[in-house]
PDB file of N, CA, C and O and ligand atoms in Angstrom:
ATOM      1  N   UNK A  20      -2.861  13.823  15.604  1.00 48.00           N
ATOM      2  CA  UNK A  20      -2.749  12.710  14.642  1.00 48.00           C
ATOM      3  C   UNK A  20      -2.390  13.249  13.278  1.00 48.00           C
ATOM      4  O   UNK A  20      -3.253  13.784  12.581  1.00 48.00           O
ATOM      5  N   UNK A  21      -0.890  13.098  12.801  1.00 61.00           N
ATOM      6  CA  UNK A  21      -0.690  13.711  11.770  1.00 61.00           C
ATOM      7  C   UNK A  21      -0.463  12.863  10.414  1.00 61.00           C
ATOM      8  O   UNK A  21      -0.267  13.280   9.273  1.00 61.00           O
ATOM      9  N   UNK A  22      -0.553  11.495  10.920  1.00 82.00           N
ATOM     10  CA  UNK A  22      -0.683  10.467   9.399  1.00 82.00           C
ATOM     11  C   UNK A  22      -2.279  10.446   9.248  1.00 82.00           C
ATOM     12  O   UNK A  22      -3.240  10.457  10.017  1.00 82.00           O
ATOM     13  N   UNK A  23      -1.997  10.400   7.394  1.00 95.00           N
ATOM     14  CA  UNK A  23      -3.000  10.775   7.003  1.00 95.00           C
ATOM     15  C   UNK A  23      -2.598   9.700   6.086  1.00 95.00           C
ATOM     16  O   UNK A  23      -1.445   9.269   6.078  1.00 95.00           O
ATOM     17  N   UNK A  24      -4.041   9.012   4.883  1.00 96.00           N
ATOM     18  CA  UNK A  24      -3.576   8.109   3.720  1.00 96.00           C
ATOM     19  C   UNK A  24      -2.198   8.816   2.873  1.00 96.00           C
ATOM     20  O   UNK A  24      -1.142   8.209   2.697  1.00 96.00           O
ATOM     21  N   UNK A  25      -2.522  10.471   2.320  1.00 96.00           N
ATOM     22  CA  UNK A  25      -1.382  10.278   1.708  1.00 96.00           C
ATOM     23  C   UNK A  25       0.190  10.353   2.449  1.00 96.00           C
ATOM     24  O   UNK A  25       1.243  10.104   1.860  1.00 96.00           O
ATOM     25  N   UNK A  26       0.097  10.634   3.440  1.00 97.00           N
ATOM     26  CA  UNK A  26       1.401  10.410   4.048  1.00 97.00           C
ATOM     27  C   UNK A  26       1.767   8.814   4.025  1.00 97.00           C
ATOM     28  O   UNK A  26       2.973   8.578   3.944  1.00 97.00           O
ATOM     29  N   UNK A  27       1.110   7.974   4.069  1.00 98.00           N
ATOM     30  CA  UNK A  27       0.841   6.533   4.295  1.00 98.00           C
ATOM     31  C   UNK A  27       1.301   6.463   2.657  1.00 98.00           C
ATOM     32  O   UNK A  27       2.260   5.722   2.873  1.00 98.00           O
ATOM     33  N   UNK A  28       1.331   6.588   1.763  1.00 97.00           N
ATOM     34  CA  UNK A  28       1.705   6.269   0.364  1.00 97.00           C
ATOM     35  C   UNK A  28       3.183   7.276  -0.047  1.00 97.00           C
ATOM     36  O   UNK A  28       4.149   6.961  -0.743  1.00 97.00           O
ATOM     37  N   UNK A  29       2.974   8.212   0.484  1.00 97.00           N
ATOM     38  CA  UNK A  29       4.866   8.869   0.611  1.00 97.00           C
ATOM     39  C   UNK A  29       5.741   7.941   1.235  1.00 97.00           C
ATOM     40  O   UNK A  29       6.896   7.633   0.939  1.00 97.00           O
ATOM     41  N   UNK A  30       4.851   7.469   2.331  1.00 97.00           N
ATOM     42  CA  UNK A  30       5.853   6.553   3.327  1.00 97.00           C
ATOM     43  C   UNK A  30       6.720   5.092   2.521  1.00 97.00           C
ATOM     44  O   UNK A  30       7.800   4.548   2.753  1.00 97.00           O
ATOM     45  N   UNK A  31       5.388   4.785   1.289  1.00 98.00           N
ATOM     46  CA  UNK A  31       5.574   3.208   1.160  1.00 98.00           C
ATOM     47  C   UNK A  31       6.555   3.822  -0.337  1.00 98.00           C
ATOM     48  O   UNK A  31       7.448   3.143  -0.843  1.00 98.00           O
ATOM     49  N   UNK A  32       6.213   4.972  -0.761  1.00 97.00           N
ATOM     50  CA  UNK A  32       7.246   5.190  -1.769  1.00 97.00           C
ATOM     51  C   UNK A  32       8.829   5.260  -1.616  1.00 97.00           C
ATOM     52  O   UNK A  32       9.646   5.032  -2.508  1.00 97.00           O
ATOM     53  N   UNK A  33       9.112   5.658  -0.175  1.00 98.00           N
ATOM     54  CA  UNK A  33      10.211   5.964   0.483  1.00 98.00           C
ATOM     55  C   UNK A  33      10.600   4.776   0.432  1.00 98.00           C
ATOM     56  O   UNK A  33      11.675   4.557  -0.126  1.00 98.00           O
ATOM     57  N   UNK A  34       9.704   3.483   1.097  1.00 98.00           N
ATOM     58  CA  UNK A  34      10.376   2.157   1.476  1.00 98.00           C
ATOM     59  C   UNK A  34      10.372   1.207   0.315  1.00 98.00           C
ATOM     60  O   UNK A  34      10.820   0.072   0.482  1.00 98.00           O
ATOM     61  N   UNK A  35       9.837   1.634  -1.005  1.00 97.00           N
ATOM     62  CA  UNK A  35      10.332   1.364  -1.920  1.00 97.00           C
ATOM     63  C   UNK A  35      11.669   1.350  -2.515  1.00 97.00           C
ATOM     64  O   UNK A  35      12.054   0.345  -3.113  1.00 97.00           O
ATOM     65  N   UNK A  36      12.431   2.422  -2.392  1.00 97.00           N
ATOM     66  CA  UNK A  36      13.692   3.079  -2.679  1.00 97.00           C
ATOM     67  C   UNK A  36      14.559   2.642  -1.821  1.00 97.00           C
ATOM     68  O   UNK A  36      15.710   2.946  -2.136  1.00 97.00           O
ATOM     69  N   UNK A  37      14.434   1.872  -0.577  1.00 97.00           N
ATOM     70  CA  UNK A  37      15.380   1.463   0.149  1.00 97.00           C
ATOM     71  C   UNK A  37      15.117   0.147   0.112  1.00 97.00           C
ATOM     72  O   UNK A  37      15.600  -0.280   1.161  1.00 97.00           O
ATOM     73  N   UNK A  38      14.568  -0.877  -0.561  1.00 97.00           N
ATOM     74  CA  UNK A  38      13.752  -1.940   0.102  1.00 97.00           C
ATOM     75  C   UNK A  38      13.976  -2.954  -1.044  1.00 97.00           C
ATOM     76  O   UNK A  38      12.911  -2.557  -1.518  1.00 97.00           O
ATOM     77  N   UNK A  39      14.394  -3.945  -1.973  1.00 94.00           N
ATOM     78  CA  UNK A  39      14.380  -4.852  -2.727  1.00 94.00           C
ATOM     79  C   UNK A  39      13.452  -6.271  -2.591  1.00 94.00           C
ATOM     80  O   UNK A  39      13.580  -6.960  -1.579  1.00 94.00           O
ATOM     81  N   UNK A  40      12.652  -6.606  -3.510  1.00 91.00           N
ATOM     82  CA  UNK A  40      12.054  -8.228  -3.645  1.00 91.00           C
ATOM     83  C   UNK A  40      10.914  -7.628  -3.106  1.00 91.00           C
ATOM     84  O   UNK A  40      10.694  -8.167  -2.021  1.00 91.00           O
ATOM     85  N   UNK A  41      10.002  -6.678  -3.379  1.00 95.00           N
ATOM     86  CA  UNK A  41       8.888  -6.089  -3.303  1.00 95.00           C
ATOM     87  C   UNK A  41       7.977  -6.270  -4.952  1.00 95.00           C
ATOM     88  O   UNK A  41       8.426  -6.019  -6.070  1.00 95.00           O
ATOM     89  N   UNK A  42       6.869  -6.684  -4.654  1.00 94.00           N
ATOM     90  CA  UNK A  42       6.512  -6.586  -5.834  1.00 94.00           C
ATOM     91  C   UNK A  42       4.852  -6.360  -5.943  1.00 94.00           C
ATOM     92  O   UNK A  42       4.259  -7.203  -5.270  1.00 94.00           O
ATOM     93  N   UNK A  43       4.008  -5.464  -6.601  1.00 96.00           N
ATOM     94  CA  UNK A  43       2.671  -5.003  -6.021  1.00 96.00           C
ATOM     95  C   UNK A  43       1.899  -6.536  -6.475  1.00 96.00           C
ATOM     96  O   UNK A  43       2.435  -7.239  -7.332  1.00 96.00           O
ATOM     97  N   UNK A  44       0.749  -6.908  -5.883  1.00 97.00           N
ATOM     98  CA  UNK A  44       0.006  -7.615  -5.903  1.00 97.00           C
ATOM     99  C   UNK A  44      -1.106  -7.716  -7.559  1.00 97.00           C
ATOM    100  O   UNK A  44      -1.617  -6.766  -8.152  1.00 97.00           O
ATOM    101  N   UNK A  45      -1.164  -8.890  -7.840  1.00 96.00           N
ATOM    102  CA  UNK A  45      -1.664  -8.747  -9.306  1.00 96.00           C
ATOM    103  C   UNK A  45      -3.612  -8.149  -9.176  1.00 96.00           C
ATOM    104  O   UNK A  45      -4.272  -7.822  -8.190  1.00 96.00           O
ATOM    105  N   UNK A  46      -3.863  -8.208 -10.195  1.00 95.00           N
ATOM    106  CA  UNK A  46      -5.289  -7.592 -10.021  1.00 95.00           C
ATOM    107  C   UNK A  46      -6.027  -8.765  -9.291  1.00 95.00           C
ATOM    108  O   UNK A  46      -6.458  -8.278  -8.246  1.00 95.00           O
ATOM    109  N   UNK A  47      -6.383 -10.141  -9.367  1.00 98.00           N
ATOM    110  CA  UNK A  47      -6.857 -10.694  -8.439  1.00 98.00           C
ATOM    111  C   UNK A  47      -6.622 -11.100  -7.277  1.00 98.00           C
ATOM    112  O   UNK A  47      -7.413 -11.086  -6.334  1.00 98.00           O
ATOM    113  N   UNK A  48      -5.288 -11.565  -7.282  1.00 98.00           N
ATOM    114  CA  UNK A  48      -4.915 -11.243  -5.196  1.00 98.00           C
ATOM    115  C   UNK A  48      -5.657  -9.861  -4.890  1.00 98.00           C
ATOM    116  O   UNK A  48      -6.762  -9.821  -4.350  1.00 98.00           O
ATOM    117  N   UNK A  49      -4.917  -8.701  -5.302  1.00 98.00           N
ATOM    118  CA  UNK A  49      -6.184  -7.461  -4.572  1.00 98.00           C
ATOM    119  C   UNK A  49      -7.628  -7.730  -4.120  1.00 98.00           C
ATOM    120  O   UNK A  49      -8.130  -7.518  -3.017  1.00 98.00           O
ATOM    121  N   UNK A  50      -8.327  -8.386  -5.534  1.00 98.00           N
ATOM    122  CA  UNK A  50      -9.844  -8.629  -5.513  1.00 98.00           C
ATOM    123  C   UNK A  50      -9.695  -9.700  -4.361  1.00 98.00           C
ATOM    124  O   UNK A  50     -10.370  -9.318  -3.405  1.00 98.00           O
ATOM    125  N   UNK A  51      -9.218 -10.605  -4.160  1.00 98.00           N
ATOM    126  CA  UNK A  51      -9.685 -11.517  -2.999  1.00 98.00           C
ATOM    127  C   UNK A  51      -9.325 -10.917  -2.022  1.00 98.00           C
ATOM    128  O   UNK A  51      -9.978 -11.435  -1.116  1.00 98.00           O
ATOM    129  N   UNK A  52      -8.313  -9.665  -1.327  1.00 98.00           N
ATOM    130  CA  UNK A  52      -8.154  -9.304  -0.334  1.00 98.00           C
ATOM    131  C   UNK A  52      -9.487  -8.360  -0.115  1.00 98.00           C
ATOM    132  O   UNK A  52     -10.182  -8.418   0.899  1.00 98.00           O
ATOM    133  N   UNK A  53      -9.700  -7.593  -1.088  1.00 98.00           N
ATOM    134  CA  UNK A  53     -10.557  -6.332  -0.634  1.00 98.00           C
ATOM    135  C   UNK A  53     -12.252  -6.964  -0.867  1.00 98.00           C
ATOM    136  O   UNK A  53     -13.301  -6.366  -0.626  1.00 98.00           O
ATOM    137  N   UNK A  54     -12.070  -8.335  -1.403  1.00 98.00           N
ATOM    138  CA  UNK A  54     -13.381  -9.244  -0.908  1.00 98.00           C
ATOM    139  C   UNK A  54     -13.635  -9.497   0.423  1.00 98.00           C
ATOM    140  O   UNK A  54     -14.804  -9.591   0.795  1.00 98.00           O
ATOM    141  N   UNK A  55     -12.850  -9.605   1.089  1.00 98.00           N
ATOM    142  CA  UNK A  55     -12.371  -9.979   2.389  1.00 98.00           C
ATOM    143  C   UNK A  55     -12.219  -8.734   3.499  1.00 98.00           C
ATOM    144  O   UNK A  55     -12.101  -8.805   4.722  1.00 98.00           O
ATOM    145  N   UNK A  56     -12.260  -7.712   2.725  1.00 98.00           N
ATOM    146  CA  UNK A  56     -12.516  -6.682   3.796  1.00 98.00           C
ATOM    147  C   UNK A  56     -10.684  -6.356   3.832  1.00 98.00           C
ATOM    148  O   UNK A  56     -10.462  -5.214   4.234  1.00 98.00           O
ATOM    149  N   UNK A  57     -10.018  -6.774   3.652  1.00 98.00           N
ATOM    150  CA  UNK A  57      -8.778  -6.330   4.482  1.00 98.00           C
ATOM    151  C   UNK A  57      -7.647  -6.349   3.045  1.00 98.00           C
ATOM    152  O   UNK A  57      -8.124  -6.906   2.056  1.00 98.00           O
ATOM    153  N   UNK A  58      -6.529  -5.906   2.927  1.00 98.00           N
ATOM    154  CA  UNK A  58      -5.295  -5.522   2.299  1.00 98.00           C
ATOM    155  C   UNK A  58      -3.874  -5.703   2.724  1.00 98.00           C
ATOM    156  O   UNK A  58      -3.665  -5.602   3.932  1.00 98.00           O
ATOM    157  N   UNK A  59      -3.039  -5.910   2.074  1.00 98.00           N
ATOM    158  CA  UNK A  59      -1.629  -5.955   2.577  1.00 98.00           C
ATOM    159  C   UNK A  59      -0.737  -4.738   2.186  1.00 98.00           C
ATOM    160  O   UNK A  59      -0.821  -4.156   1.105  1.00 98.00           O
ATOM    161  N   UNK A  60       0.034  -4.455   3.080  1.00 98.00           N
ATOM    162  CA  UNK A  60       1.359  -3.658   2.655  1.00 98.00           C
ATOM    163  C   UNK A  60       2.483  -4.249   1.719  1.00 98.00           C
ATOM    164  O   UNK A  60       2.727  -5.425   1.447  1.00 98.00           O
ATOM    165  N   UNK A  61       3.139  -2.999   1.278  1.00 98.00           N
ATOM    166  CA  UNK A  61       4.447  -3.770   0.696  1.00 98.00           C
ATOM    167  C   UNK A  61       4.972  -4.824   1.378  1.00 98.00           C
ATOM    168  O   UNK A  61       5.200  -5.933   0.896  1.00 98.00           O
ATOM    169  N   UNK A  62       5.184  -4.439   2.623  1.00 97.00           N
ATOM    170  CA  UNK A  62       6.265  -5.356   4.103  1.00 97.00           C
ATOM    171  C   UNK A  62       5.057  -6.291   4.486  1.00 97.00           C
ATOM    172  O   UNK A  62       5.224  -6.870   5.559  1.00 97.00           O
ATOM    173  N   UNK A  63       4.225  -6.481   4.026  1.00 96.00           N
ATOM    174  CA  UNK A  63       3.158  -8.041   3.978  1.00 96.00           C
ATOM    175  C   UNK A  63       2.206  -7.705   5.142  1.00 96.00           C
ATOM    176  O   UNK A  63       1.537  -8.645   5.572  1.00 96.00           O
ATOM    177  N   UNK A  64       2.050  -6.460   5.728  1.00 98.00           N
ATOM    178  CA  UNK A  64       1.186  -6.207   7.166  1.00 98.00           C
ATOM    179  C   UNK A  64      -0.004  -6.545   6.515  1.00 98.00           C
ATOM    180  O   UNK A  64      -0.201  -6.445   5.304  1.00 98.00           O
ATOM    181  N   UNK A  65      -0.819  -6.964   7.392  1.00 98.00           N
ATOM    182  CA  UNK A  65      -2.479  -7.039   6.970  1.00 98.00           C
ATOM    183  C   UNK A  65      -3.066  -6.038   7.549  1.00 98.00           C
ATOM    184  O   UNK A  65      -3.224  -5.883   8.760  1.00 98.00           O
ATOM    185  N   UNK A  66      -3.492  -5.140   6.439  1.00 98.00           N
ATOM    186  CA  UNK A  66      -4.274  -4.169   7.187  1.00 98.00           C
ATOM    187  C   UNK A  66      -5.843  -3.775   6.435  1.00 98.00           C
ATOM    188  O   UNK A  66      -6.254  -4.576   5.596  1.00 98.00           O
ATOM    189  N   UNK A  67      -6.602  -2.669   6.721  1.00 98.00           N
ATOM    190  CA  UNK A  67      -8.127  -2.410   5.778  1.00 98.00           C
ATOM    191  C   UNK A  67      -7.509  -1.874   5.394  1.00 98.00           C
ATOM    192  O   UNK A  67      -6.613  -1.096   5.720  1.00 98.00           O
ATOM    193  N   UNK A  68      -8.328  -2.585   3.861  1.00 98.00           N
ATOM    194  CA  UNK A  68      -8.024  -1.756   2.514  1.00 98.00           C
ATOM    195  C   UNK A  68      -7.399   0.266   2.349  1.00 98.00           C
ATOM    196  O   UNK A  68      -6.525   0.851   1.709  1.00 98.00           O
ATOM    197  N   UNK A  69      -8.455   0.657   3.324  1.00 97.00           N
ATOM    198  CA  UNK A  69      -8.109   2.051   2.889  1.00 97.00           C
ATOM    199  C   UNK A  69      -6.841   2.545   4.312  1.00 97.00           C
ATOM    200  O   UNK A  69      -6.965   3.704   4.708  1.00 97.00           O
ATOM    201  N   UNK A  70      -5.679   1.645   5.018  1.00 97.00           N
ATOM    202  CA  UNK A  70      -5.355   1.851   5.601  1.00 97.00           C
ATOM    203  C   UNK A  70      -4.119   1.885   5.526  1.00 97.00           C
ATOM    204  O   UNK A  70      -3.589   1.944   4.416  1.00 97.00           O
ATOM    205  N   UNK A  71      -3.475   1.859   6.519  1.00 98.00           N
ATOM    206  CA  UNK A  71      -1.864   1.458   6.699  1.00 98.00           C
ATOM    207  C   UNK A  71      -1.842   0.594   7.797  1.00 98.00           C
ATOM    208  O   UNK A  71      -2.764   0.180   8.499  1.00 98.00           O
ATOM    209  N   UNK A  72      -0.219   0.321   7.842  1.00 97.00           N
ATOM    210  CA  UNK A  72       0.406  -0.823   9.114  1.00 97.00           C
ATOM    211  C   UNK A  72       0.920   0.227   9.909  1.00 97.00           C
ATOM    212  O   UNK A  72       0.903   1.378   9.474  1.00 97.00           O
ATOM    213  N   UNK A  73       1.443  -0.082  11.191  1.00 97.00           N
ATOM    214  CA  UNK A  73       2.118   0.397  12.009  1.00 97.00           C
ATOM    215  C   UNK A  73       3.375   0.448  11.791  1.00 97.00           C
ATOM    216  O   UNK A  73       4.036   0.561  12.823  1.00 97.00           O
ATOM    217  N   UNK A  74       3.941   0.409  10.860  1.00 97.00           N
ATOM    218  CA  UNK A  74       5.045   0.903  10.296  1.00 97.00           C
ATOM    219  C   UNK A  74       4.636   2.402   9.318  1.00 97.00           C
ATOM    220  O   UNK A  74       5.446   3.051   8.657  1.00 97.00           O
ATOM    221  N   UNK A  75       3.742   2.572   9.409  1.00 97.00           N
ATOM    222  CA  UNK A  75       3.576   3.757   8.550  1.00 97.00           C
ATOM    223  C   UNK A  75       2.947   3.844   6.853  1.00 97.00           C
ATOM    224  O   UNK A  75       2.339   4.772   6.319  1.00 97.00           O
ATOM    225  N   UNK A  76       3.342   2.564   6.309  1.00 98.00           N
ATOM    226  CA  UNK A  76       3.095   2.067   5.170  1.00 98.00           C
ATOM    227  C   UNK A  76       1.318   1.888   4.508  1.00 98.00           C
ATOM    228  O   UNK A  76       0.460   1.251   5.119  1.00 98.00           O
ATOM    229  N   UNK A  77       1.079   2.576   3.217  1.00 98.00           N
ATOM    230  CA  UNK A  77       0.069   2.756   2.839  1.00 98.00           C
ATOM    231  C   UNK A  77      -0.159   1.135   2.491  1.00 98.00           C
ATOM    232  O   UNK A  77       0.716   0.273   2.572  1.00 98.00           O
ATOM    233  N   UNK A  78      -1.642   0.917   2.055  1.00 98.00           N
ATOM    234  CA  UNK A  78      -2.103  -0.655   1.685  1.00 98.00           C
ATOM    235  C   UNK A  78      -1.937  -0.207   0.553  1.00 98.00           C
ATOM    236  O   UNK A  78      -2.046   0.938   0.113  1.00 98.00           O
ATOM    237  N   UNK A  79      -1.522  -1.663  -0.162  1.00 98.00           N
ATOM    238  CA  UNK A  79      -1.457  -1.473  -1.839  1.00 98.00           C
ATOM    239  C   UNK A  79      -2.727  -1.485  -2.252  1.00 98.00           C
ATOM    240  O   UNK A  79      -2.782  -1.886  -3.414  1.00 98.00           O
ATOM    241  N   UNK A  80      -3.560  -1.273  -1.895  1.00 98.00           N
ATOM    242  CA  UNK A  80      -5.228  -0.497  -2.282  1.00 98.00           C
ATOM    243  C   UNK A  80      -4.797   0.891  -2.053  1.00 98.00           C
ATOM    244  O   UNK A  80      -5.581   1.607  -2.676  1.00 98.00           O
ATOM    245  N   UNK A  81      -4.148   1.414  -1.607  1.00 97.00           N
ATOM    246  CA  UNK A  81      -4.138   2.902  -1.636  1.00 97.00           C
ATOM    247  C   UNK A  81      -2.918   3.369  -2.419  1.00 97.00           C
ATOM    248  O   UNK A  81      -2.997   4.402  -3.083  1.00 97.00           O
ATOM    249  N   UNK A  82      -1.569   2.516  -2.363  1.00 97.00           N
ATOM    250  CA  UNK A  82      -0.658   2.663  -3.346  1.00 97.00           C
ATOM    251  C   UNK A  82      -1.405   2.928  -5.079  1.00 97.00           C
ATOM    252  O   UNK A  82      -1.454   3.943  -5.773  1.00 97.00           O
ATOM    253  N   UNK A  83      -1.845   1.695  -5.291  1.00 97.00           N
ATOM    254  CA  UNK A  83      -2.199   1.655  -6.346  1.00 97.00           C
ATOM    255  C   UNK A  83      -3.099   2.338  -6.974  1.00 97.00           C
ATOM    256  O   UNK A  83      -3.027   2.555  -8.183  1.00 97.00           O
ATOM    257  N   UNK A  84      -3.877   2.677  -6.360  1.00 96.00           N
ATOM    258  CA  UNK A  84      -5.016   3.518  -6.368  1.00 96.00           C
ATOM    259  C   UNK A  84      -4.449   5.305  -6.866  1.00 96.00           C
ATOM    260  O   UNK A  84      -4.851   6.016  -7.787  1.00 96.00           O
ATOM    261  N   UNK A  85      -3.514   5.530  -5.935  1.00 95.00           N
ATOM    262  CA  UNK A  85      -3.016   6.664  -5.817  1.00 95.00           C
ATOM    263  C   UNK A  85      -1.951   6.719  -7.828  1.00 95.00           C
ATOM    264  O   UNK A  85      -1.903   7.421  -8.839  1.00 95.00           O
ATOM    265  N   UNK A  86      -1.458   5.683  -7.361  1.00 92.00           N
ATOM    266  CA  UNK A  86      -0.808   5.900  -8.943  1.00 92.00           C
ATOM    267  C   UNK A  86      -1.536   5.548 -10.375  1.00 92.00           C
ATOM    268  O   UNK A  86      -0.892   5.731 -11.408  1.00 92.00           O
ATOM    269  N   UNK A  87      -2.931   5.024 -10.437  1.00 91.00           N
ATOM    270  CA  UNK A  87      -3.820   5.148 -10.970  1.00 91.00           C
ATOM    271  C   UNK A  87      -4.028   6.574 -11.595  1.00 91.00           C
ATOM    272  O   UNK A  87      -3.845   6.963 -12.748  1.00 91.00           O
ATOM    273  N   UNK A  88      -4.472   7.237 -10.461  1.00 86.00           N
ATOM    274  CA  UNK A  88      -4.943   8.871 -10.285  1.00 86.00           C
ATOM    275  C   UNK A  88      -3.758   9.231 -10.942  1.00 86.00           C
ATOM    276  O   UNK A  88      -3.910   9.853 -11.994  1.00 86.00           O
ATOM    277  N   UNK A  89      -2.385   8.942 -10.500  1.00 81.00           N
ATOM    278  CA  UNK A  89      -1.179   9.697 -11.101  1.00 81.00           C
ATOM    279  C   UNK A  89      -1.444   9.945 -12.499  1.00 81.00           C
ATOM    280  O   UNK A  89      -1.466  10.950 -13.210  1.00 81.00           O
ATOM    281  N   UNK A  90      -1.658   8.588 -12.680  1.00 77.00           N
ATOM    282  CA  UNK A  90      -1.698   8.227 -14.080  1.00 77.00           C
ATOM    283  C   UNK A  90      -2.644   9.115 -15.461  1.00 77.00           C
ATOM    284  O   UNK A  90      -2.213   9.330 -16.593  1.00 77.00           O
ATOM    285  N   UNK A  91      -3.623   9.391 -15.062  1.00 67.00           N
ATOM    286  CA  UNK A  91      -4.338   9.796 -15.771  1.00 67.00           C
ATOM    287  C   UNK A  91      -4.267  11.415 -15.284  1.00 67.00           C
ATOM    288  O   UNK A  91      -5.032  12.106 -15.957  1.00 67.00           O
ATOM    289  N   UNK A  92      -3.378  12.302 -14.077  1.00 55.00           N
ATOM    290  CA  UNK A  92      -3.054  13.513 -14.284  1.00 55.00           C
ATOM    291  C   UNK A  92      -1.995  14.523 -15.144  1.00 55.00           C
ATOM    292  O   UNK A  92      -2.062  15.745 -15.010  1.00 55.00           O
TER     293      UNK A  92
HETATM  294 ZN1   ZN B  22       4.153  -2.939   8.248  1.00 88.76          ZN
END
């Protein structure tokens, strides 16, 4: 098993760059998803928060999260 979260956020960066009419989720859509136990991908999969879809794609709980961290390195 070689996907891992950050491969799952390389992945969704990739399908960023090929992919148009994507747009990350505002701070309260997140809060009602990850109230709810679960998260979406860019490509709209429903998946847990700290997960990906079967396309490979990180949850924008882990996108965002990850460029958070960017942010302040
Ligand atoms: Zn997907």
């Amino acid at each position: 098993m070689s996907m891992s979260a950050e491969r799952a956020i390389r992945n969704a960066h990739d399908w960023f760059e090929v992919n148009d009419g994507w747009a990350p989720p505002d701070e309260d859509t997140l809060a009602d998803w990850l109230a709810d136990g679960v998260c979406r991908c860019p490509d709209e999969c429903l998946v847990t928060p700290n997960g990906w879809c079967r396309h490979g794609l990180a949850s924008w709980h882990l996108i965002l999260s990850a460029m958070a961290e960017d942010g302040q390195g």
